[in-house]
Amino acid sequence: MARKNTTARVLKAGAPKSSANTKSRSNTMWGGRYKLGPAEIMERINASIGFDRRLYAQDIAGSLAHADMLVAQGILTAKDGRAIRRGLIQVRGEIESGRFKFSTKLEDIHFNVEARLTELIGAAGGRLHTARSRNDQVALDVRLWVRDTIDRLEPMLADLQAALIDRAEEYAATIMPGFTHLQTAQPITFGHHLLAYVEMFGRDRGRLADCRARLNESPLGAAALAGSPHPIDPRKTAKALDFDRPMANSLDAVSDRDYVVEFIAAASLAAVHLSRLSEEIVIWCSAPFRFIALSDAFTTGSSIMPQKRNPDAAELTRGKTGRIVGAFVALCTMLKGLPLTYGKDMQEDKEPLFDAADSLELGVAAMAGMVRDLKANPERMRAVASADYSVATDLADWLVREIDLPFRQAHHVTGALVGKAADKGIDLDRLSLAEMQAVEPRINRGVYRVLTVEASVKARKSLGGTAPANVVRAVKEARRRFLGRSR
């Protein structure tokens, strides 16, 4: 029964109450064709001002460039151009000061800005839209917004890399277990582990830079879809807005949202990388591991268990990955069935875009804070690294190198020695030489030199390896590659 009542209320809200009421809601920006205004439910579903007001700075920047071009081409008078510029700057100030009154009846940021501009300067405000459509206008605004967001994210990711590089230098010789299948595999250094994420976030920066390069074309001048009959100069507006060039095809200009999908795809991968590091922080902070600790700044307590210190910053960063990947799926689904050129469906690109960008920026900032805040527990890390026969591969490599066993045979001999040590409940270096020689007679006392975790990590000097000396060099190189500095 309650469900029926809810539906009835929605339907009632969506029905026009009278000609007088609907006429009062008619949109003066485009309503000349319409005798009645939209139903209330139509007004609600159609309006985007609740979220696209975030585009105000880009919308006004595009309008200023468009107005300047119209004046330069003789389409607008210099007097109108000055009035428009003065009015747009005032509108921007009103929005930034919080004095601007947004209206859902004016649907979107474009109409809200234009309506206020016309209030301020009169008929000249109505001339601003000459040779322009909301189709190329919104395409421009979103393109500018994504570009601005990439420009904001890039230094944030670089800062996260800087934090990781600094901690990698600090822990260049700190031994920890390296895992496969979350099982102890081989000893590595904590610094080496952190540098792996430096590489990941470096690729994320590269993907965002690629996206920025591809999106840096101006759609302004495409108008609704077919171009403009006015003698416009799209190259002038493109240059004024720091685009590389105008878009070559007017249909593509108004319908393209590839750059939004590409941005969110890049954001999704960056979020996955944040999530992987978050997961490790959560594991490392747990009592069975105790590899690291986070301070009060990045943990929370429990409402019932006073001893708890929960790594909630890491958990929330990990959790936001679903929102960002979900935005990617939403955008692809929205676009997949759209014929050229513009469909109102494309209004649905903004909320996922804004949410994905906000979530990623928050996650990157939180992760940089956690990396700088964490304190390692080297003793615990080393203890776990030395357990579970993590130097078994070093023994196999010694057999290959010192007594010329084929690796497969060395693997078999090492397995037999691990089995013997496991049966006795001791580490490999606690087996006697006689016990080893019972499995392989050519083993000599030199084998004991490779059966410590310190020897294991020190030996791995190959390019990209975990040896502390390698990590020190890799830190220096990472600073040069990613940060453009030596310190």
XYZ file of C-alpha atoms in Angstrom:
487
model
C 0.000 0.000 0.000
C 2.809 2.365 0.933
C 4.468 1.643 -2.402
C 1.295 2.656 -4.289
C 1.080 5.890 -2.328
C 4.688 6.747 -3.167
C 4.093 6.108 -6.848
C 0.931 8.188 -6.765
C 2.781 11.099 -5.210
C 5.476 10.946 -7.898
C 2.894 10.787 -10.685
C 0.915 13.595 -9.151
C 4.056 15.720 -8.877
C 4.803 15.029 -12.525
C 1.418 16.054 -13.868
C 0.816 19.669 -15.004
C -1.646 21.258 -12.587
C -2.964 23.909 -14.957
C -2.039 25.916 -17.994
C -1.321 28.911 -15.814
C 1.060 26.982 -13.572
C 2.960 25.359 -16.398
C 3.156 28.603 -18.350
C 4.842 30.250 -15.380
C 7.507 27.571 -15.480
C 8.257 28.004 -19.195
C 11.971 28.285 -19.908
C 12.553 31.737 -21.405
C 15.914 30.608 -22.820
C 14.447 28.092 -25.244
C 10.678 28.132 -24.706
C 9.520 30.069 -27.774
C 8.290 26.905 -29.462
C 6.372 25.826 -26.351
C 3.040 27.152 -25.108
C 3.247 25.352 -21.785
C 6.165 24.843 -19.450
C 7.485 21.418 -18.503
C 5.809 19.151 -16.001
C 7.387 19.336 -12.571
C 8.898 15.872 -12.931
C 10.280 16.859 -16.343
C 11.876 19.926 -14.803
C 13.476 17.748 -12.148
C 14.849 15.106 -14.488
C 15.985 17.685 -17.041
C 17.816 20.051 -14.713
C 21.544 19.542 -14.217
C 22.369 22.725 -12.335
C 22.577 20.760 -9.094
C 25.853 19.255 -10.282
C 27.042 21.074 -13.397
C 27.403 24.339 -11.480
C 30.917 22.995 -10.883
C 31.661 23.944 -14.485
C 31.113 27.661 -13.883
C 34.777 28.682 -14.193
C 35.224 26.738 -17.422
C 31.895 27.986 -18.786
C 32.813 31.621 -18.159
C 36.338 31.157 -19.543
C 34.853 29.695 -22.730
C 32.335 32.534 -22.995
C 35.026 35.176 -22.601
C 37.080 33.591 -25.384
C 33.989 33.217 -27.581
C 32.975 36.847 -27.061
C 36.478 38.097 -27.871
C 36.441 36.083 -31.084
C 33.003 37.407 -32.075
C 34.266 40.974 -31.645
C 37.465 40.271 -33.571
C 35.407 38.822 -36.431
C 33.026 41.771 -36.510
C 30.075 39.632 -35.434
C 29.683 41.626 -32.198
C 30.460 45.279 -31.639
C 33.355 46.231 -29.404
C 30.838 47.906 -27.085
C 28.854 44.675 -26.676
C 32.093 42.762 -26.207
C 33.183 45.050 -23.360
C 29.787 44.749 -21.696
C 29.832 40.988 -21.976
C 33.339 40.759 -20.535
C 32.437 43.062 -17.648
C 29.238 41.142 -16.952
C 30.858 37.703 -17.087
C 33.556 38.758 -14.662
C 30.862 40.023 -12.304
C 28.926 36.757 -12.605
C 32.083 34.788 -11.823
C 32.657 36.943 -8.746
C 29.085 36.387 -7.564
C 29.436 32.626 -7.910
C 32.789 32.515 -6.135
C 31.499 34.665 -3.274
C 28.381 32.512 -2.848
C 25.975 35.348 -3.774
C 24.789 33.840 -7.061
C 21.276 32.377 -7.032
C 21.119 29.211 -9.131
C 17.749 28.210 -10.588
C 16.633 24.732 -11.602
C 14.146 26.361 -13.983
C 17.149 27.502 -16.019
C 18.312 23.869 -16.183
C 22.082 24.160 -16.330
C 25.134 26.286 -15.691
C 25.046 27.724 -19.237
C 21.538 29.145 -18.981
C 22.063 30.290 -15.395
C 25.144 32.288 -16.350
C 23.564 33.710 -19.513
C 20.370 34.712 -17.723
C 22.269 36.582 -15.014
C 24.525 38.172 -17.618
C 21.475 39.475 -19.474
C 20.041 40.849 -16.223
C 23.277 42.749 -15.684
C 23.968 44.125 -19.188
C 20.709 43.869 -21.086
C 20.335 42.805 -24.722
C 24.073 42.393 -25.261
C 23.898 39.354 -22.997
C 21.594 37.643 -25.455
C 24.116 38.177 -28.261
C 26.787 36.083 -26.538
C 25.229 32.860 -27.783
C 25.642 33.867 -31.437
C 27.410 31.112 -33.417
C 27.325 28.798 -30.416
C 25.121 25.993 -29.091
C 24.860 24.419 -25.704
C 26.194 21.306 -27.466
C 29.612 22.736 -28.248
C 29.489 24.851 -25.103
C 29.121 21.897 -22.748
C 31.628 19.873 -24.759
C 34.080 22.717 -24.226
C 33.315 23.103 -20.520
C 33.744 19.416 -19.718
C 36.922 19.223 -21.789
C 38.359 22.203 -19.898
C 37.267 20.709 -16.562
C 38.939 17.373 -17.245
C 42.095 19.164 -18.366
C 42.120 21.271 -15.193
C 41.573 18.153 -13.091
C 44.480 16.343 -14.729
C 46.651 19.392 -14.102
C 45.659 19.225 -10.421
C 46.150 15.451 -10.108
C 49.549 15.345 -11.762
C 51.454 17.139 -8.959
C 49.459 15.221 -6.354
C 50.625 11.920 -7.822
C 54.161 13.298 -8.024
C 53.923 14.204 -4.330
C 52.805 10.660 -3.523
C 55.787 9.332 -5.459
C 58.057 11.709 -3.549
C 56.725 10.355 -0.260
C 57.302 6.766 -1.381
C 60.810 7.555 -2.653
C 61.771 9.219 0.622
C 60.585 6.240 2.644
C 62.268 3.815 0.236
C 65.550 5.601 0.890
C 64.975 5.407 4.638
C 64.228 1.680 4.489
C 66.626 0.722 1.692
C 68.248 -2.027 3.791
C 65.227 -3.031 5.906
C 64.517 -6.695 5.238
C 60.957 -7.918 4.850
C 59.348 -10.987 3.306
C 58.420 -10.863 -0.336
C 55.215 -12.736 -1.064
C 53.613 -14.708 -3.835
C 50.114 -16.044 -3.154
C 50.488 -14.105 0.145
C 52.921 -16.829 1.174
C 56.513 -16.034 2.147
C 58.561 -16.391 -1.026
C 61.948 -14.647 -0.814
C 63.469 -11.939 1.354
C 63.314 -8.418 -0.105
C 63.844 -4.928 1.260
C 61.040 -2.640 2.315
C 62.548 0.146 0.247
C 62.427 -2.071 -2.842
C 58.774 -2.851 -2.152
C 57.841 0.830 -1.874
C 59.652 1.642 -5.108
C 57.361 -0.783 -6.946
C 54.484 1.605 -6.229
C 56.564 4.540 -7.441
C 56.663 2.815 -10.823
C 52.903 2.166 -10.785
C 52.030 5.761 -10.000
C 54.525 6.874 -12.633
C 52.539 4.930 -15.224
C 49.369 6.547 -13.897
C 50.879 9.965 -14.476
C 51.829 8.903 -17.985
C 48.302 7.770 -18.760
C 46.857 11.046 -17.529
C 49.402 12.966 -19.623
C 48.400 10.918 -22.684
C 44.735 11.648 -21.991
C 45.471 15.346 -21.645
C 47.351 15.425 -24.934
C 44.482 13.749 -26.792
C 41.730 15.895 -25.296
C 43.534 19.167 -25.960
C 41.436 20.145 -28.976
C 38.681 22.755 -28.882
C 35.112 21.801 -29.886
C 33.965 25.432 -29.852
C 32.654 26.453 -33.267
C 30.857 23.186 -33.957
C 27.639 24.815 -32.683
C 24.759 22.337 -32.448
C 26.405 19.765 -34.733
C 26.922 21.162 -38.234
C 29.138 24.195 -37.688
C 28.141 27.848 -38.004
C 27.135 30.109 -40.923
C 28.795 33.061 -39.166
C 32.388 33.996 -40.108
C 33.818 32.578 -36.867
C 37.477 31.789 -36.159
C 37.707 28.526 -34.132
C 41.498 28.734 -34.211
C 41.366 31.992 -32.281
C 39.210 30.553 -29.487
C 41.327 27.390 -29.415
C 44.481 29.452 -28.951
C 42.878 31.694 -26.326
C 41.937 28.625 -24.282
C 45.373 26.962 -24.669
C 44.168 24.167 -26.911
C 46.515 22.772 -29.532
C 43.956 23.112 -32.321
C 40.205 23.163 -33.050
C 38.519 19.805 -33.598
C 38.418 18.789 -37.247
C 34.840 17.488 -37.434
C 31.817 19.285 -36.003
C 29.852 16.057 -35.448
C 32.703 14.525 -33.502
C 33.238 17.764 -31.589
C 29.811 17.741 -29.936
C 29.434 13.979 -29.514
C 32.921 12.971 -28.335
C 33.248 11.941 -24.713
C 36.195 9.613 -25.276
C 38.360 11.861 -23.146
C 35.960 11.490 -20.200
C 36.057 7.705 -20.492
C 39.816 7.758 -20.972
C 40.282 9.962 -17.923
C 38.115 7.694 -15.781
C 39.907 4.626 -17.146
C 43.226 6.159 -16.098
C 41.663 7.121 -12.767
C 40.428 3.552 -12.322
C 43.916 2.133 -12.747
C 45.350 4.702 -10.354
C 42.620 3.776 -7.877
C 43.469 0.087 -8.262
C 47.078 0.913 -7.413
C 45.959 2.926 -4.396
C 43.749 0.027 -3.390
C 46.569 -2.510 -3.610
C 48.810 -0.391 -1.410
C 45.881 0.258 0.940
C 45.301 -3.476 1.240
C 48.941 -4.010 2.137
C 48.813 -1.243 4.731
C 45.734 -2.869 6.277
C 47.502 -6.249 6.371
C 50.796 -4.831 7.618
C 49.013 -2.996 10.461
C 47.198 -6.141 11.634
C 48.323 -7.935 14.798
C 49.478 -11.135 13.029
C 51.818 -9.057 10.829
C 52.794 -5.941 12.844
C 55.072 -4.770 10.018
C 54.090 -1.109 10.338
C 52.079 1.218 12.536
C 50.072 4.317 11.667
C 49.652 7.160 14.129
C 46.431 8.621 15.471
C 46.380 10.936 12.446
C 45.399 8.133 10.065
C 43.597 5.638 12.314
C 40.347 5.569 14.247
C 39.175 3.802 17.372
C 36.284 1.505 18.174
C 33.079 2.517 19.918
C 33.204 -0.626 22.062
C 36.785 -1.984 21.994
C 39.133 0.581 23.527
C 42.292 -1.215 22.411
C 41.512 -0.947 18.690
C 43.487 1.182 16.224
C 41.799 0.779 12.851
C 43.564 1.784 9.589
C 40.406 3.446 8.297
C 42.172 5.873 5.972
C 43.566 2.895 4.065
C 40.253 1.067 4.134
C 38.325 4.065 2.822
C 40.880 4.657 0.073
C 40.523 1.002 -0.882
C 36.733 1.284 -0.771
C 36.558 4.284 -3.107
C 38.019 2.179 -5.902
C 34.569 0.689 -6.475
C 33.087 4.133 -7.052
C 35.735 5.056 -9.592
C 35.555 1.769 -11.504
C 31.764 2.044 -11.318
C 31.972 5.467 -12.974
C 33.952 3.925 -15.820
C 31.279 1.274 -16.359
C 28.503 3.891 -16.140
C 30.133 6.099 -18.788
C 30.781 3.241 -21.204
C 27.218 2.000 -20.771
C 25.768 5.475 -21.310
C 27.733 5.999 -24.532
C 27.546 2.555 -26.108
C 24.205 2.966 -27.900
C 24.230 6.655 -28.803
C 23.947 7.621 -32.468
C 25.650 10.813 -33.590
C 25.530 13.438 -32.378
C 24.195 14.730 -29.065
C 21.661 12.970 -26.858
C 20.431 14.154 -23.485
C 21.850 10.897 -22.111
C 25.205 12.664 -22.257
C 24.144 14.865 -19.372
C 24.743 11.728 -17.292
C 28.500 11.946 -17.850
C 29.086 14.633 -15.253
C 28.111 13.111 -11.934
C 30.228 9.961 -12.428
C 33.072 12.119 -13.730
C 32.961 14.515 -10.794
C 32.639 11.717 -8.252
C 35.503 9.719 -9.758
C 37.785 12.746 -9.821
C 36.889 13.734 -6.250
C 37.405 10.191 -4.998
C 40.765 9.839 -6.707
C 42.062 13.189 -5.468
C 41.033 12.319 -1.922
C 42.611 8.870 -2.156
C 45.907 10.182 -3.520
C 46.138 12.816 -0.789
C 45.255 10.293 1.921
C 47.821 7.802 0.659
C 50.608 10.403 0.560
C 49.749 11.228 4.170
C 49.790 7.580 5.240
C 53.105 6.869 3.540
C 54.731 9.792 5.347
C 53.085 8.781 8.625
C 53.840 5.049 8.741
C 56.554 3.642 11.016
C 58.114 0.310 10.097
C 58.923 -2.502 12.529
C 62.200 -3.873 11.102
C 62.622 -6.589 13.739
C 59.222 -8.078 13.029
C 59.707 -7.816 9.269
C 63.044 -9.637 9.460
C 61.656 -12.370 11.691
C 58.887 -13.167 9.219
C 61.269 -12.855 6.254
C 63.581 -15.495 7.720
C 60.771 -17.988 8.370
C 59.277 -20.598 6.050
C 62.570 -21.393 4.294
C 62.607 -18.140 2.355
C 66.277 -18.678 1.402
C 65.548 -21.993 -0.355
C 65.995 -20.395 -3.772
C 69.389 -19.057 -2.661
C 70.399 -22.627 -1.844
C 69.261 -23.823 -5.276
C 71.149 -20.973 -6.965
C 74.284 -21.883 -4.957
C 74.058 -25.496 -6.142
C 73.872 -24.285 -9.749
C 76.653 -21.760 -9.357
C 79.131 -23.678 -7.153
C 78.792 -27.330 -8.078
C 77.293 -26.968 -11.551
C 74.026 -28.783 -10.955
C 71.314 -28.239 -13.585
C 68.687 -25.999 -12.043
C 65.974 -28.676 -12.130
C 68.239 -31.059 -10.206
C 69.227 -28.259 -7.832
C 65.532 -27.550 -7.272
C 64.963 -31.226 -6.415
C 67.932 -31.349 -3.996
C 66.821 -28.133 -2.307
C 63.295 -29.505 -1.919
C 64.664 -32.606 -0.238
C 66.748 -30.498 2.174
C 63.751 -28.280 2.973
C 61.734 -31.408 3.705
C 64.442 -32.708 6.008
C 64.637 -29.372 7.876
C 60.839 -29.208 8.149
C 60.703 -32.699 9.608
C 63.146 -31.595 12.302
C 61.458 -28.229 12.812
C 64.612 -26.233 12.118
C 65.830 -23.661 9.577
C 68.000 -24.688 6.624
C 71.135 -23.204 8.155
C 70.661 -25.450 11.207
C 71.087 -28.616 9.137
C 74.534 -30.114 9.609
C 76.908 -30.435 6.691
C 76.656 -34.210 6.994
C 72.866 -34.048 6.702
C 73.201 -31.942 3.564
C 75.841 -34.180 2.050
C 73.588 -37.181 2.592
C 71.339 -35.609 -0.046
C 74.081 -34.163 -2.271
C 77.690 -35.217 -1.471
C 79.306 -32.245 -3.254
C 77.822 -29.654 -0.903
C 80.536 -27.928 1.155
C 80.675 -25.451 4.014
C 80.480 -22.515 1.618
C 76.738 -23.143 1.405
C 76.166 -21.563 4.815
C 77.222 -18.186 3.489
C 74.019 -17.940 1.421
C 71.561 -19.216 4.001
C 70.760 -15.882 5.716
C 68.209 -13.297 4.681
C 70.901 -10.607 4.673
C 72.996 -12.601 2.191
C 69.916 -13.296 0.109
C 68.929 -9.666 -0.433
C 72.539 -8.515 -0.828
C 73.093 -11.031 -3.637
C 70.227 -9.785 -5.779
C 72.151 -7.092 -7.615
C 70.633 -7.593 -11.058
C 68.906 -4.614 -12.644
C 65.687 -3.959 -10.742
C 66.724 -6.323 -7.943
C 66.206 -5.880 -4.220
C 69.825 -5.505 -3.033
C 70.152 -2.502 -0.690
C 72.838 -1.001 -2.933
C 70.400 -1.303 -5.857
C 67.656 0.398 -3.864
C 69.902 3.345 -3.049
C 70.704 3.769 -6.734
C 67.055 3.250 -7.715
C 65.959 5.963 -5.276
C 68.315 8.430 -6.899
C 67.169 7.428 -10.380
C 63.478 7.608 -9.402
C 63.941 11.152 -8.131
C 65.533 12.099 -11.431
C 62.940 10.318 -13.626
C 59.762 11.239 -11.814
C 60.544 14.383 -9.861
C 63.248 16.010 -11.956
C 65.621 16.443 -9.058
C 68.415 14.702 -7.193
C 66.931 15.273 -3.729
